[in-house]
Coordinates of C-alpha atoms and ligand atoms in Angstrom, one line a residue:
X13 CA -19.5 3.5 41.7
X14 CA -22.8 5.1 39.8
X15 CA -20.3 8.2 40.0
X16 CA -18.0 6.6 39.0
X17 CA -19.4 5.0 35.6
X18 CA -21.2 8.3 34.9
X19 CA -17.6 10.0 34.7
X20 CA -16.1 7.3 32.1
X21 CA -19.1 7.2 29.9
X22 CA -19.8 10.4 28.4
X23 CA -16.2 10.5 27.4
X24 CA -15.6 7.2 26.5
X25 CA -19.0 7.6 24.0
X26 CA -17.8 11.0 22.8
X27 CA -14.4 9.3 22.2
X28 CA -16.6 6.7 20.3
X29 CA -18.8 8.2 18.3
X30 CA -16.0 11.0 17.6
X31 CA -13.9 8.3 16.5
X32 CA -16.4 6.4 14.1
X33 CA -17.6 9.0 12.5
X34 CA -13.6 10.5 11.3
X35 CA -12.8 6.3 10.8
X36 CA -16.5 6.3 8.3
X37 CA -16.0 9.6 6.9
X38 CA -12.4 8.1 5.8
X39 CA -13.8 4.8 4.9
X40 CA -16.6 6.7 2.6
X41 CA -13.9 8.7 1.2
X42 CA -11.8 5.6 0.0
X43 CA -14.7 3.6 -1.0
X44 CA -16.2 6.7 -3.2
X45 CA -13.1 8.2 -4.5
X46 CA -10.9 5.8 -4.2
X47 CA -9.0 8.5 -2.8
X48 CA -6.0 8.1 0.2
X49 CA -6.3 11.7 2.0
X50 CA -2.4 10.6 2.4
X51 CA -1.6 10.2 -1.1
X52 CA -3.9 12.1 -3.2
X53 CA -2.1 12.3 -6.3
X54 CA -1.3 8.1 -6.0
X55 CA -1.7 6.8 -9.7
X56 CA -0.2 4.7 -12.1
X57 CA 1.0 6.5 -15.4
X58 CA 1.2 4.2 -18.3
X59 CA 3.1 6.6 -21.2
X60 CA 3.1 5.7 -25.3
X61 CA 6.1 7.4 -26.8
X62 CA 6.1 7.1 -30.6
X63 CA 10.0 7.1 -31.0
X64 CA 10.0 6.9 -34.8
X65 CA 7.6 5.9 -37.6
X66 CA 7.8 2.5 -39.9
X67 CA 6.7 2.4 -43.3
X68 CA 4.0 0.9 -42.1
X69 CA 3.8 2.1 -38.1
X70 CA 5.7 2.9 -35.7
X71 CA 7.7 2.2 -33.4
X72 CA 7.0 2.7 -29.5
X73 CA 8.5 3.0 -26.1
X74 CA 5.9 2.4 -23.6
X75 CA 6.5 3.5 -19.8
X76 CA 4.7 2.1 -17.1
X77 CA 5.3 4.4 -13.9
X78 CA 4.1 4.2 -10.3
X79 CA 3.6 7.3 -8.6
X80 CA 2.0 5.7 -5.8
X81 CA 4.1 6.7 -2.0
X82 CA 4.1 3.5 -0.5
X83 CA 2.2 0.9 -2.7
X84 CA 4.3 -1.6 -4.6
X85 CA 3.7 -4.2 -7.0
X86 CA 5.2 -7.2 -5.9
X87 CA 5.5 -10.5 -7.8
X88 CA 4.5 -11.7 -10.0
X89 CA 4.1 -8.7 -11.5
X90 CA 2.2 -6.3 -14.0
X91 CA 0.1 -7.6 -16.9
X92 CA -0.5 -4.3 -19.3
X93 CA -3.8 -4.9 -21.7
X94 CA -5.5 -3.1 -24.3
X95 CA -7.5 -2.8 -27.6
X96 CA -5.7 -2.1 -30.6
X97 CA -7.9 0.9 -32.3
X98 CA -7.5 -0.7 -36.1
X99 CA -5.8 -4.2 -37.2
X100 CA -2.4 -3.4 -35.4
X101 CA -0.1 -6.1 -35.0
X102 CA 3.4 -6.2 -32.6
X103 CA 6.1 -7.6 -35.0
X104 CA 8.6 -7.9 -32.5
X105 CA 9.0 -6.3 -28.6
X106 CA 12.2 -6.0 -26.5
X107 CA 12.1 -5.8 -22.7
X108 CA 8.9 -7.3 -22.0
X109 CA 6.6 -10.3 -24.2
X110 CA 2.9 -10.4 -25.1
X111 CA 1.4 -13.4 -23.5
X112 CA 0.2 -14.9 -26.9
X113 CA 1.1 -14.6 -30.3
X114 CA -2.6 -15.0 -31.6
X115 CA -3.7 -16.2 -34.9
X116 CA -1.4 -14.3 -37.4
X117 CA -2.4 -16.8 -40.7
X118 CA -2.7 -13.9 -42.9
X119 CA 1.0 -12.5 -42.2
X120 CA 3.5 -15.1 -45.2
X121 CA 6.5 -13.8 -44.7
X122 CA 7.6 -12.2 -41.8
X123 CA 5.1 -13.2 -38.8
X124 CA 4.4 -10.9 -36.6
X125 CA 5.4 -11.5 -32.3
X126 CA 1.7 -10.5 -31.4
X127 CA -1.7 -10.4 -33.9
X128 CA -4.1 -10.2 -31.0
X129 CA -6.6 -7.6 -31.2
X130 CA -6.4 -7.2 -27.4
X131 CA -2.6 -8.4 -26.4
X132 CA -1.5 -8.8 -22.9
X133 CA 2.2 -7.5 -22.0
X134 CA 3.9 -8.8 -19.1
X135 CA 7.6 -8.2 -17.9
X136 CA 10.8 -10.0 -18.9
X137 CA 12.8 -10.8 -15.3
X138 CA 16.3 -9.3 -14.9
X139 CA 18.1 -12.7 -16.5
X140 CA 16.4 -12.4 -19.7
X141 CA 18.7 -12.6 -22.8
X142 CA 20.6 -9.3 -23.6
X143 CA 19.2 -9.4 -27.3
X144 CA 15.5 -9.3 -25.8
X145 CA 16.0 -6.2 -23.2
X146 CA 15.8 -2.6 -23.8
X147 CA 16.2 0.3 -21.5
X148 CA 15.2 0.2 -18.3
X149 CA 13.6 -3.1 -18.6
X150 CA 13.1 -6.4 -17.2
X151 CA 12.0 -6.0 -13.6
X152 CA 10.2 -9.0 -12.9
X153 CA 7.1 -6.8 -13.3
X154 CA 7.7 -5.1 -9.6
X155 CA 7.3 -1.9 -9.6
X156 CA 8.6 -0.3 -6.3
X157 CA 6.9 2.4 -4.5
X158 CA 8.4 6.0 -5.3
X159 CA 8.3 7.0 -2.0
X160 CA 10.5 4.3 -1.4
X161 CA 12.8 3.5 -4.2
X162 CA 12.3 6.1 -6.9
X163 CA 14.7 4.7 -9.0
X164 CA 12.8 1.5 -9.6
X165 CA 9.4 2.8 -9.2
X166 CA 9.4 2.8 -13.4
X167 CA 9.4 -0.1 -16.4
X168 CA 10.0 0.5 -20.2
X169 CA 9.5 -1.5 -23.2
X170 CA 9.5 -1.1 -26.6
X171 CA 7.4 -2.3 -29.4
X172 CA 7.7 -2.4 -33.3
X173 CA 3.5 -1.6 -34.4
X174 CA 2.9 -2.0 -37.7
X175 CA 0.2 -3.3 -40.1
X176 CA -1.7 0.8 -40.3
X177 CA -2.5 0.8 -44.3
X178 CA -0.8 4.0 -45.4
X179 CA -1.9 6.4 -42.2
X180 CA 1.4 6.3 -40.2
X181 CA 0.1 8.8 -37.3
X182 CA -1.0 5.7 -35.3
X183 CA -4.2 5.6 -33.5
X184 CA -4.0 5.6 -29.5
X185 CA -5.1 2.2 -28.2
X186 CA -8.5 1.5 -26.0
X187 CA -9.1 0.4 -22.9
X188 CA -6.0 0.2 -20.9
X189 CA -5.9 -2.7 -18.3
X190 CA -3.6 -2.9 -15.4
X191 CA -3.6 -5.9 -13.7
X192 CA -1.1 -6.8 -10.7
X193 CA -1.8 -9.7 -11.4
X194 CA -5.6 -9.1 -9.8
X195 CA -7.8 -6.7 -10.2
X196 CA -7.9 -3.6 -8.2
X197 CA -6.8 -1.0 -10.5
X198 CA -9.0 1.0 -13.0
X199 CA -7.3 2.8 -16.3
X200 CA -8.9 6.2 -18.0
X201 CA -9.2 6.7 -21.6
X202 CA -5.5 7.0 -23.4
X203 CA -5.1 10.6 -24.8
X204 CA -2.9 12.7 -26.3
X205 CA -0.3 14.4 -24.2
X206 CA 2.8 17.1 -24.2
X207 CA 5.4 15.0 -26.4
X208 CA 7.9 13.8 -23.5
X209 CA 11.2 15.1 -23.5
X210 CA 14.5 13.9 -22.8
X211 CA 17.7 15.5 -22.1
X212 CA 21.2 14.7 -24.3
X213 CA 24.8 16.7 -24.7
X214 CA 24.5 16.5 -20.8
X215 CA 21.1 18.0 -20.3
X216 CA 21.9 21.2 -23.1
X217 CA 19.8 19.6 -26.4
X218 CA 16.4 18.3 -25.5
X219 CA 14.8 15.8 -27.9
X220 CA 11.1 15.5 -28.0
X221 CA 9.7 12.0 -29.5
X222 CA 7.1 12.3 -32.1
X223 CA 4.0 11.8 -30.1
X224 CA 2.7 10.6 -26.6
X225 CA -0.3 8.9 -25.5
X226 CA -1.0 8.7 -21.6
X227 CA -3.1 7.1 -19.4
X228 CA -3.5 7.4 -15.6
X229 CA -4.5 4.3 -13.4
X230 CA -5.9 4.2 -10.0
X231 CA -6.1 1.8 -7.3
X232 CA -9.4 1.1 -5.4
X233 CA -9.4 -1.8 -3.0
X234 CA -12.6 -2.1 -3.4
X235 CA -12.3 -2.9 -6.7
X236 CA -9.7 -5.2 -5.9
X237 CA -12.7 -7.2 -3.3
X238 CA -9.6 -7.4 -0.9
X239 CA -10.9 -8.6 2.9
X240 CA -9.1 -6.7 5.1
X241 CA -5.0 -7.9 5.7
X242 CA -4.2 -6.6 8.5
X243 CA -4.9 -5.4 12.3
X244 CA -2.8 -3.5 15.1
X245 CA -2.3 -4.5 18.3
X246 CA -1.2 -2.4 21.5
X247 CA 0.7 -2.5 24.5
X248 CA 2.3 -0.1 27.0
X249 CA 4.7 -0.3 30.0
X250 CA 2.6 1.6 32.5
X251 CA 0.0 -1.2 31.9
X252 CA 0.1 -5.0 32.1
X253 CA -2.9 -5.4 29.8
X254 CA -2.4 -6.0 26.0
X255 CA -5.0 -4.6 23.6
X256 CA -5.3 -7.3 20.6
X257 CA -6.3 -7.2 17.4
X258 CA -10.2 -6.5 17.1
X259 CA -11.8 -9.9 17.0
X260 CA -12.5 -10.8 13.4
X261 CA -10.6 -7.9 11.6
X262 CA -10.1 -9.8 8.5
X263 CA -12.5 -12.7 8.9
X264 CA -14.3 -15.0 11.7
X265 CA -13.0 -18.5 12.0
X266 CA -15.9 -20.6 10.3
X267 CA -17.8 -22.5 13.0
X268 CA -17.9 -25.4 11.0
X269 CA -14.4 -27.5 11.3
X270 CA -14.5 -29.3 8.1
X271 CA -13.4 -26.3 6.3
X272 CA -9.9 -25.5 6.4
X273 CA -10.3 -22.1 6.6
X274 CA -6.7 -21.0 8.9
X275 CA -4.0 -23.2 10.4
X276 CA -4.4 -24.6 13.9
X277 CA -1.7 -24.2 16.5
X278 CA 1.0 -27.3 16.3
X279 CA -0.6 -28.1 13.0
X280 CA 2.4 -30.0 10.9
X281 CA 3.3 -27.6 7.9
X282 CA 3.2 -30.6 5.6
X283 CA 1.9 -30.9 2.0
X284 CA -1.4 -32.1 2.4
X285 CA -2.5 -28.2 3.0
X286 CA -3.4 -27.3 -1.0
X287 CA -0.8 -25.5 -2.5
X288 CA -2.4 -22.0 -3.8
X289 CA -4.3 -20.9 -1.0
X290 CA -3.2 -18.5 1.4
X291 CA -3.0 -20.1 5.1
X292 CA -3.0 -18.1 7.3
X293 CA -2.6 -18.9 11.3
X294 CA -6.1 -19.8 13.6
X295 CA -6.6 -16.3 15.6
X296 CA -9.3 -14.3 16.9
X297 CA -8.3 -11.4 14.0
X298 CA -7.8 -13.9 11.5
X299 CA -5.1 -11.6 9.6
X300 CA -2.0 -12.5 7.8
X301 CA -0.3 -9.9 9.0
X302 CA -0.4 -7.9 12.6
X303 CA 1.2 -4.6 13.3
X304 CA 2.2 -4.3 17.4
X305 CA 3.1 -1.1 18.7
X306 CA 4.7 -1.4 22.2
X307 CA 5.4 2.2 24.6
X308 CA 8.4 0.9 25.6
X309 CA 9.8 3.3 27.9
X310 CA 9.5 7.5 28.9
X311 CA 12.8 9.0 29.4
X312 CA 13.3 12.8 30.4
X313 CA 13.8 13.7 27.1
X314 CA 12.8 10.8 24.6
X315 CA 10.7 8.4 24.6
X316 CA 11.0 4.9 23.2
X317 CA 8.6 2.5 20.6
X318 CA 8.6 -1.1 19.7
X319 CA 7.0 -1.3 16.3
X320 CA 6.7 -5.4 15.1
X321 CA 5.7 -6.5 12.3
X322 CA 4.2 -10.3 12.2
X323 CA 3.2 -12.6 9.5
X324 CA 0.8 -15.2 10.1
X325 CA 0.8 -16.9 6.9
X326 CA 2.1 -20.1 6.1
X327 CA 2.4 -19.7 2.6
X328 CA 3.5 -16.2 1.7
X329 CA 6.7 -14.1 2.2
X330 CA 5.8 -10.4 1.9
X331 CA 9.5 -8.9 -0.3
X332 CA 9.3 -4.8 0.4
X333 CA 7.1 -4.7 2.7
X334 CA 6.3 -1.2 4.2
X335 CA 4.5 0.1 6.8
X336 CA 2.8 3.5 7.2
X337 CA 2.2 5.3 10.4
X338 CA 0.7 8.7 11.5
X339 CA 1.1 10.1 15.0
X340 CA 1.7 13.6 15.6
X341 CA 4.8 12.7 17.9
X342 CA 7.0 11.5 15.0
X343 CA 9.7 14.2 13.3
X344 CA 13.0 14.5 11.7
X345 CA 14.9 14.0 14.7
X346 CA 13.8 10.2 15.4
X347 CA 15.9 7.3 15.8
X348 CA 14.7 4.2 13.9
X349 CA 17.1 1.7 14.6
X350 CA 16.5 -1.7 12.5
X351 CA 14.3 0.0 9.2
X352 CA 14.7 2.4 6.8
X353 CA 12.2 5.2 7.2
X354 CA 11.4 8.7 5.4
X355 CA 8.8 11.4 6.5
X356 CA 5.8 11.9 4.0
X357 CA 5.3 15.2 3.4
X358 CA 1.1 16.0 4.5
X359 CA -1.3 18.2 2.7
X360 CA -4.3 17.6 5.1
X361 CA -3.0 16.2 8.6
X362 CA -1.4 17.9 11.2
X363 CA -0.4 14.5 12.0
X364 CA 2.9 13.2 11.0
X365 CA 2.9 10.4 8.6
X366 CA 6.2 8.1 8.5
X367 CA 7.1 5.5 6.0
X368 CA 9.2 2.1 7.2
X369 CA 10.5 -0.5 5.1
X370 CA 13.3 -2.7 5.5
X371 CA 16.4 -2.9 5.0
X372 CA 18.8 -4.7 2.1
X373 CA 19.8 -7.8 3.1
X374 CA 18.8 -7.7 6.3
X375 CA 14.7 -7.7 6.9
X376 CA 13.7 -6.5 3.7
X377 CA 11.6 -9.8 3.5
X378 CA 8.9 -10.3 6.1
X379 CA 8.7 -14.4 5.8
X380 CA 6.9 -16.7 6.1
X381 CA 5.3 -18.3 9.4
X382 CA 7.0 -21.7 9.8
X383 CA 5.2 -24.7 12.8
X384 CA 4.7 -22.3 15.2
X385 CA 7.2 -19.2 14.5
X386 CA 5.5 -16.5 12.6
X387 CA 7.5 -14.6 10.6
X388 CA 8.4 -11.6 11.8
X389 CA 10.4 -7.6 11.8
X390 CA 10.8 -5.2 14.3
X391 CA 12.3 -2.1 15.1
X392 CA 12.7 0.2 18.2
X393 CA 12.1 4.0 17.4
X394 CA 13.1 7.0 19.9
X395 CA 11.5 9.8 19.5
X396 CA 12.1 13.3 21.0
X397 CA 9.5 14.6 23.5
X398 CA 8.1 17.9 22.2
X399 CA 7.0 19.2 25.6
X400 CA 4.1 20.9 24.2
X401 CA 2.2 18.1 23.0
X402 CA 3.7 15.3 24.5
X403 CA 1.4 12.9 26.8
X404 CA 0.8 9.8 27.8
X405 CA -2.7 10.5 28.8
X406 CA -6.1 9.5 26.5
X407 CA -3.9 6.8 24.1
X408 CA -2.1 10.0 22.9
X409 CA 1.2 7.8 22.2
X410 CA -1.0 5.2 20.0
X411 CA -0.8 5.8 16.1
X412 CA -3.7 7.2 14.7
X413 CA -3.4 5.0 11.9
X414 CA -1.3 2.4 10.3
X415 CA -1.2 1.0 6.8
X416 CA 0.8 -2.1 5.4
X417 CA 1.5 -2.5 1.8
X418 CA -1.0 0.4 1.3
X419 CA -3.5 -1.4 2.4
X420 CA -5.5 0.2 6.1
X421 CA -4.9 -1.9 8.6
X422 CA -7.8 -2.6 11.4
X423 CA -7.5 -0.8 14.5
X424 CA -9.0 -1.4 17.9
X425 CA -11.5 1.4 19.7
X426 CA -9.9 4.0 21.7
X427 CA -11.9 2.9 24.8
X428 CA -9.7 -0.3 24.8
X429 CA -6.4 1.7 24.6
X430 CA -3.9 0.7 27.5
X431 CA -4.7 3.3 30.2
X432 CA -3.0 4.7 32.4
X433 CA -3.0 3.7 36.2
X434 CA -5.9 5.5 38.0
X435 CA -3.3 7.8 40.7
X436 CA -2.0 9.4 37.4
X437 CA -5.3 10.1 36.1
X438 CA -6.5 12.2 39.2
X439 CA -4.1 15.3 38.8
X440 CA -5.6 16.5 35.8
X441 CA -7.6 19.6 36.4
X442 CA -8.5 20.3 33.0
X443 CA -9.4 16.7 32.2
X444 CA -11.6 16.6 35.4
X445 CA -13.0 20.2 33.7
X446 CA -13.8 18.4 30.9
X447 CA -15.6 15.6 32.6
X448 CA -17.6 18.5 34.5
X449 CA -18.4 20.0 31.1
X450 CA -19.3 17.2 29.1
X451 CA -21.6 15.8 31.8
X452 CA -23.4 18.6 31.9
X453 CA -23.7 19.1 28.8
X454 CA -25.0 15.4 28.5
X455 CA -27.5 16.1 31.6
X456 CA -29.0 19.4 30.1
X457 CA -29.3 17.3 27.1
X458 CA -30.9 14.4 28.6
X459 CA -33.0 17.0 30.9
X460 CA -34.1 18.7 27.7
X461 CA -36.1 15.5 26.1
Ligands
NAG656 C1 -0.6 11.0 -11.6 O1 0.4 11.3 -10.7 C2 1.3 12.3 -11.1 C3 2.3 12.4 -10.1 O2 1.8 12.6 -8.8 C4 0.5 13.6 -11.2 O3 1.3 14.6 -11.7 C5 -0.7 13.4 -12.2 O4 -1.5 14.5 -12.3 C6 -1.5 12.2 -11.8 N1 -2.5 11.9 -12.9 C7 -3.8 11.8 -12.6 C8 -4.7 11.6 -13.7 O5 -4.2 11.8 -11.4
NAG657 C1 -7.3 -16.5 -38.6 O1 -7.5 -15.4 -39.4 C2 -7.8 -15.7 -40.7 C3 -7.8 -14.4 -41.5 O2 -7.6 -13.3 -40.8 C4 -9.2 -16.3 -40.7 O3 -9.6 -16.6 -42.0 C5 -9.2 -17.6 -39.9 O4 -10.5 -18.1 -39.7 C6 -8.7 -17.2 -38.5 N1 -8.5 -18.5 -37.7 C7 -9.0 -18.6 -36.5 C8 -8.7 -20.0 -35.9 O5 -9.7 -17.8 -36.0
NAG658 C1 14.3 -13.5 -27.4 O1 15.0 -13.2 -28.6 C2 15.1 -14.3 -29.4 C3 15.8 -14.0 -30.7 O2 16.2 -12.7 -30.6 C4 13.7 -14.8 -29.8 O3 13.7 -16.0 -30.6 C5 12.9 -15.1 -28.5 O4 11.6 -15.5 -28.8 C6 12.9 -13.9 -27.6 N1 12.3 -14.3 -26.4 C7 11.3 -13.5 -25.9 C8 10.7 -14.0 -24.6 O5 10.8 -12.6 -26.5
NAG659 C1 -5.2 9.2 -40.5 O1 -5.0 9.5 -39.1 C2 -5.5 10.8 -38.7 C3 -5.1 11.0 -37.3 O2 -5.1 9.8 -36.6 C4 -7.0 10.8 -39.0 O3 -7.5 12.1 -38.6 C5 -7.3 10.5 -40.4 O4 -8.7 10.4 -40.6 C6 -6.6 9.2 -40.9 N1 -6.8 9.0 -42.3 C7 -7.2 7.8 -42.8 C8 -7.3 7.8 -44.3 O5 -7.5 6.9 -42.1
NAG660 C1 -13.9 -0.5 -24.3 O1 -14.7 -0.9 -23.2 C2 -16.0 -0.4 -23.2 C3 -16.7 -0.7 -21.9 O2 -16.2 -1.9 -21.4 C4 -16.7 -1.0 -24.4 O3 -18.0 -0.5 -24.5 C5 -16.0 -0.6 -25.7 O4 -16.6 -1.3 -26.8 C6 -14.6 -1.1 -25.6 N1 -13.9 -0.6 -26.8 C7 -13.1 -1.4 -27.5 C8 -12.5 -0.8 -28.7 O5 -13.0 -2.6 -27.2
NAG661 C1 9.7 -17.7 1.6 O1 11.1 -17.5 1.8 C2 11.7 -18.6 2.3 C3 13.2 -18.3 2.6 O2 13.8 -17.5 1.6 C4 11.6 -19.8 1.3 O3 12.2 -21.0 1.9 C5 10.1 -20.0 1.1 O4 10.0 -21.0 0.1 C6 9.5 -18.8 0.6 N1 8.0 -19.0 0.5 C7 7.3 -18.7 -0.6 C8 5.9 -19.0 -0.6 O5 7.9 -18.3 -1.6
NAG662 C1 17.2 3.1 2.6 O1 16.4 3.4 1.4 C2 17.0 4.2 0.5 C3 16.0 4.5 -0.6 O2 15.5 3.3 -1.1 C4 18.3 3.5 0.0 O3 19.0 4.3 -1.0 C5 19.2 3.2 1.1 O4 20.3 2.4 0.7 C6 18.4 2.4 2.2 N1 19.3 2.2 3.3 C7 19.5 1.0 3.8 C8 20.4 0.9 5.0 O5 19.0 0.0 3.4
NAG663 C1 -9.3 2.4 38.2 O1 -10.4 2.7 39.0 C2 -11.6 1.9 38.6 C3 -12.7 2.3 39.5 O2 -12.5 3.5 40.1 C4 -11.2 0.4 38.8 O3 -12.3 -0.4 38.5 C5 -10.0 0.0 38.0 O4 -9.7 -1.3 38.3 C6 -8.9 1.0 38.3 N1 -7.8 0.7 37.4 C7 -6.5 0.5 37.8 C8 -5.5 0.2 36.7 O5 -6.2 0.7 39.0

């Protein structure tokens, strides 16, 4: 038995401590730099075009464009903010509105749609009247992911400026503000940039506008003081025991029961629960939404994955959801059989990193959790067996990571990974090798203090 224990533990600590520190040297990463080692050059671009001058401005097509892979934003939407650099006022705006018209008492004649010194532009939706749109407008405020749908991963307005006293090369507004609606996102200073140019006579005259302003936002969620949302949980046919969710991934369930912190099995969805809060399910990971990756089965030349999706709150449907995973087993040749999926392409992993969303009309809305149902998507994935790497052995068939909506979701240790059954274990002379080696190395280091 001492033998035994002494033969799991070195391992399992190196596997531990191995672990921790890549999991903290990622967390530091994100936290510092708000940087994704998975999607380095992630940003929201927010682009002024000055498409013509005014006798007294200008007029200006402003782009907002998300360049993130795989993080959307979902309804309600964007809220653009700034500070106009002199007494600028909008006089009118198509495809999007200014939030309020603030106090334009010195305008007679003509009064102006927006005469704050700081307006807030949010999104027109898709049935807006034609005489308010203008290109590529009126999405609700969602901006898809470009990974995902490149298409609609872009918003356009355009604003008449006016009220600049005789200097007509405008002055680039101050501090941009992205909200989604929340926080989370920080802008940097707008500056001049290459005017943008766009292609007419079927891409053989290109028209440059008169001037461009960008700005380049990034996403920290830190910033955004976002509790985690979400946790995996594991499972595997050659062993009976499930690995949750680590206990309190997202939150503990507050001792006290006068709080109505989650949802209690059998608990009525009725209307006495208050109407803006997020409710989310009682569990021990307290997460609205749980990633489950089942090893479902180990054919000669495949083998098979059940990848669920479940959301345990009561008052939220997640539209476009998506779901990132990297595991070095996945490649072009996989067969994902109820999502859509793309491969990311990977500047610093070995690891392969695959995308999933749903699909139109069929499970492209994770829904809500209704009485006891939770809402929930799944897939099954086969994946080729690339002989060289392929194993069941040391959790080697468990993602490395997984991210919904962007956001990291909690995974449990590696020492609580289904194992394998003990028979299996025993044939693998390196592995034993190893043991040999590390606990000797750990004796001559214990022998040396
Ligand atoms: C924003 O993203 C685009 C596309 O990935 C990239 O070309 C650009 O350099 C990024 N801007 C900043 C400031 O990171
Ligand atoms: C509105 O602006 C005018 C002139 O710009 C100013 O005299 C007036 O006090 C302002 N009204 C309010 C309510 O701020
Ligand atoms: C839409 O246009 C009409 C007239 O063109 C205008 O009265 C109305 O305020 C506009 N609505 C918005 C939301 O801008
Ligand atoms: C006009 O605008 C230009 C560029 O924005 C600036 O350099 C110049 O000082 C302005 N002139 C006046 C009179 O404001
Ligand atoms: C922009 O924001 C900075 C810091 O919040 C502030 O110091 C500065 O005065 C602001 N500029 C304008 C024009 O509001
Ligand atoms: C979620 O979607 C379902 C079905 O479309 C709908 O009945 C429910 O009201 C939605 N919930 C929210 C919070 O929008
Ligand atoms: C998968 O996603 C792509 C890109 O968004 C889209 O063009 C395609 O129609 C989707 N396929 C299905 C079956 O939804
Ligand atoms: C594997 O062996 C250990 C001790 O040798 C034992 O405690 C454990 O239950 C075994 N596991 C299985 C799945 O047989």
């Amino acid at each position: 038995m001492a033998i035994a224990l002494f033969r799991i533990r070195p391992f399992a600590l190196m596997s531990i401590l191995l672990v921790a520190m890549y999991s903290l040297s990622g967390i530091l990463l994100f936290l510092i730099y708000c940087y994704d080692p998975m999607d380095p050059n992630g940003n929201i671009t927010v682009t002024f075009d000055i498409v013509h001058w005014t006798p007294d401005g200008y007029v200006a097509r402003v782009t907002i464009q998300n360049y993130y892979q795989y993080r959307h934003v979902d309804k309600p939407g964007w809220k653009l903010g700034w500070t106009w650099a002199k007494d600028e006022v909008i006089w009118s705006i198509g495809g999007a509105f200014a939030t309020e018209g603030g106090n334009c008492s010195s305008f007679k004649n003509e009064i102006p749609h927006c005469c704050k010194k700081e307006p807030v532009i949010v999104d027109l939706t898709p049935e807006a009247s034609p005489e308010n749109k203008s290109e590529d407008c009126c999405r609700g405020g969602i901006l898809y992911s470009s990974a995902i749908n490149p298409s609609m991963s872009f918003s356009s307005f355009e604003m008449k400026v006016g009220n600049l006293e005789g200097n007509t090369s405008g002055n680039a507004p101050k501090n941009l503000t992205l909200m989604t609606p929340g926080p989370g996102y920080t802008c940097g200073p707008i500056l001049d940039a290459e005017p943008t140019v766009t292609l007419h006579i079927g891409g053989r005259r290109q028209v440059q506008v008169f001037r461009t302003w960008k700005s380049a936002c990034t996403y920290s969620s830190f910033l955004a003081n976002r509790t985690p949302t979400c946790c995996v949980s594991l499972s595997a046919f050659y062993n009976p025991i499930i690995t949750f969710c680590p206990l309190c991934s997202c939150g503990c369930r507050e001792a006290d029961k006068q709080t109505q912190t989650c949802i209690r099995d059998g608990y009525p969805a009725s209307s006495d629960i208050t109407q803006n809060l997020d409710m989310v399910k009682c569990t021990g990971h307290m997460c609205p939404v749980r990633v489950h990756w089942h090893v479902k089965s180990n054919y000669m030349e495949h083998w098979r994955i059940k990848l669920t999706i479940s959301n345990y709150n009561y008052r939220r449907n997640y539209s476009n959801w998506n779901v990132l995973v990297q595991h070095p087993g996945f490649n072009q040749d996989a067969t994902i059989y109820s999502f859509n999926s793309t491969l990311l392409p990977t500047v610093e992993f070995e690891d392969e990193v695959a995308l999933f969303w749903g699909i139109k009309y069929y499970n492209e809305e994770l829904l809500q959790a209704v009485n006891n149902e939770l809402g929930s998507v799944s897939t099954e994935i086969l994946l080729p067996k690339n002989s060289n790497t392929f194993t069941f052995s040391n959790g080697w068939a468990f993602p490395r990571r997984i991210y919904f909506n962007g956001e990291n979701c909690e995974m449990p240790l590696p020492d609580t990974f289904p194992t394998l059954p003990n028979d299996s274990s025993k044939q693998r002379p390196f592995c034993c090798l190893l043991f040999v080696f590390i606990t000797l190395s750990f004796k001559i280091l214990f022998a040396s203090h």
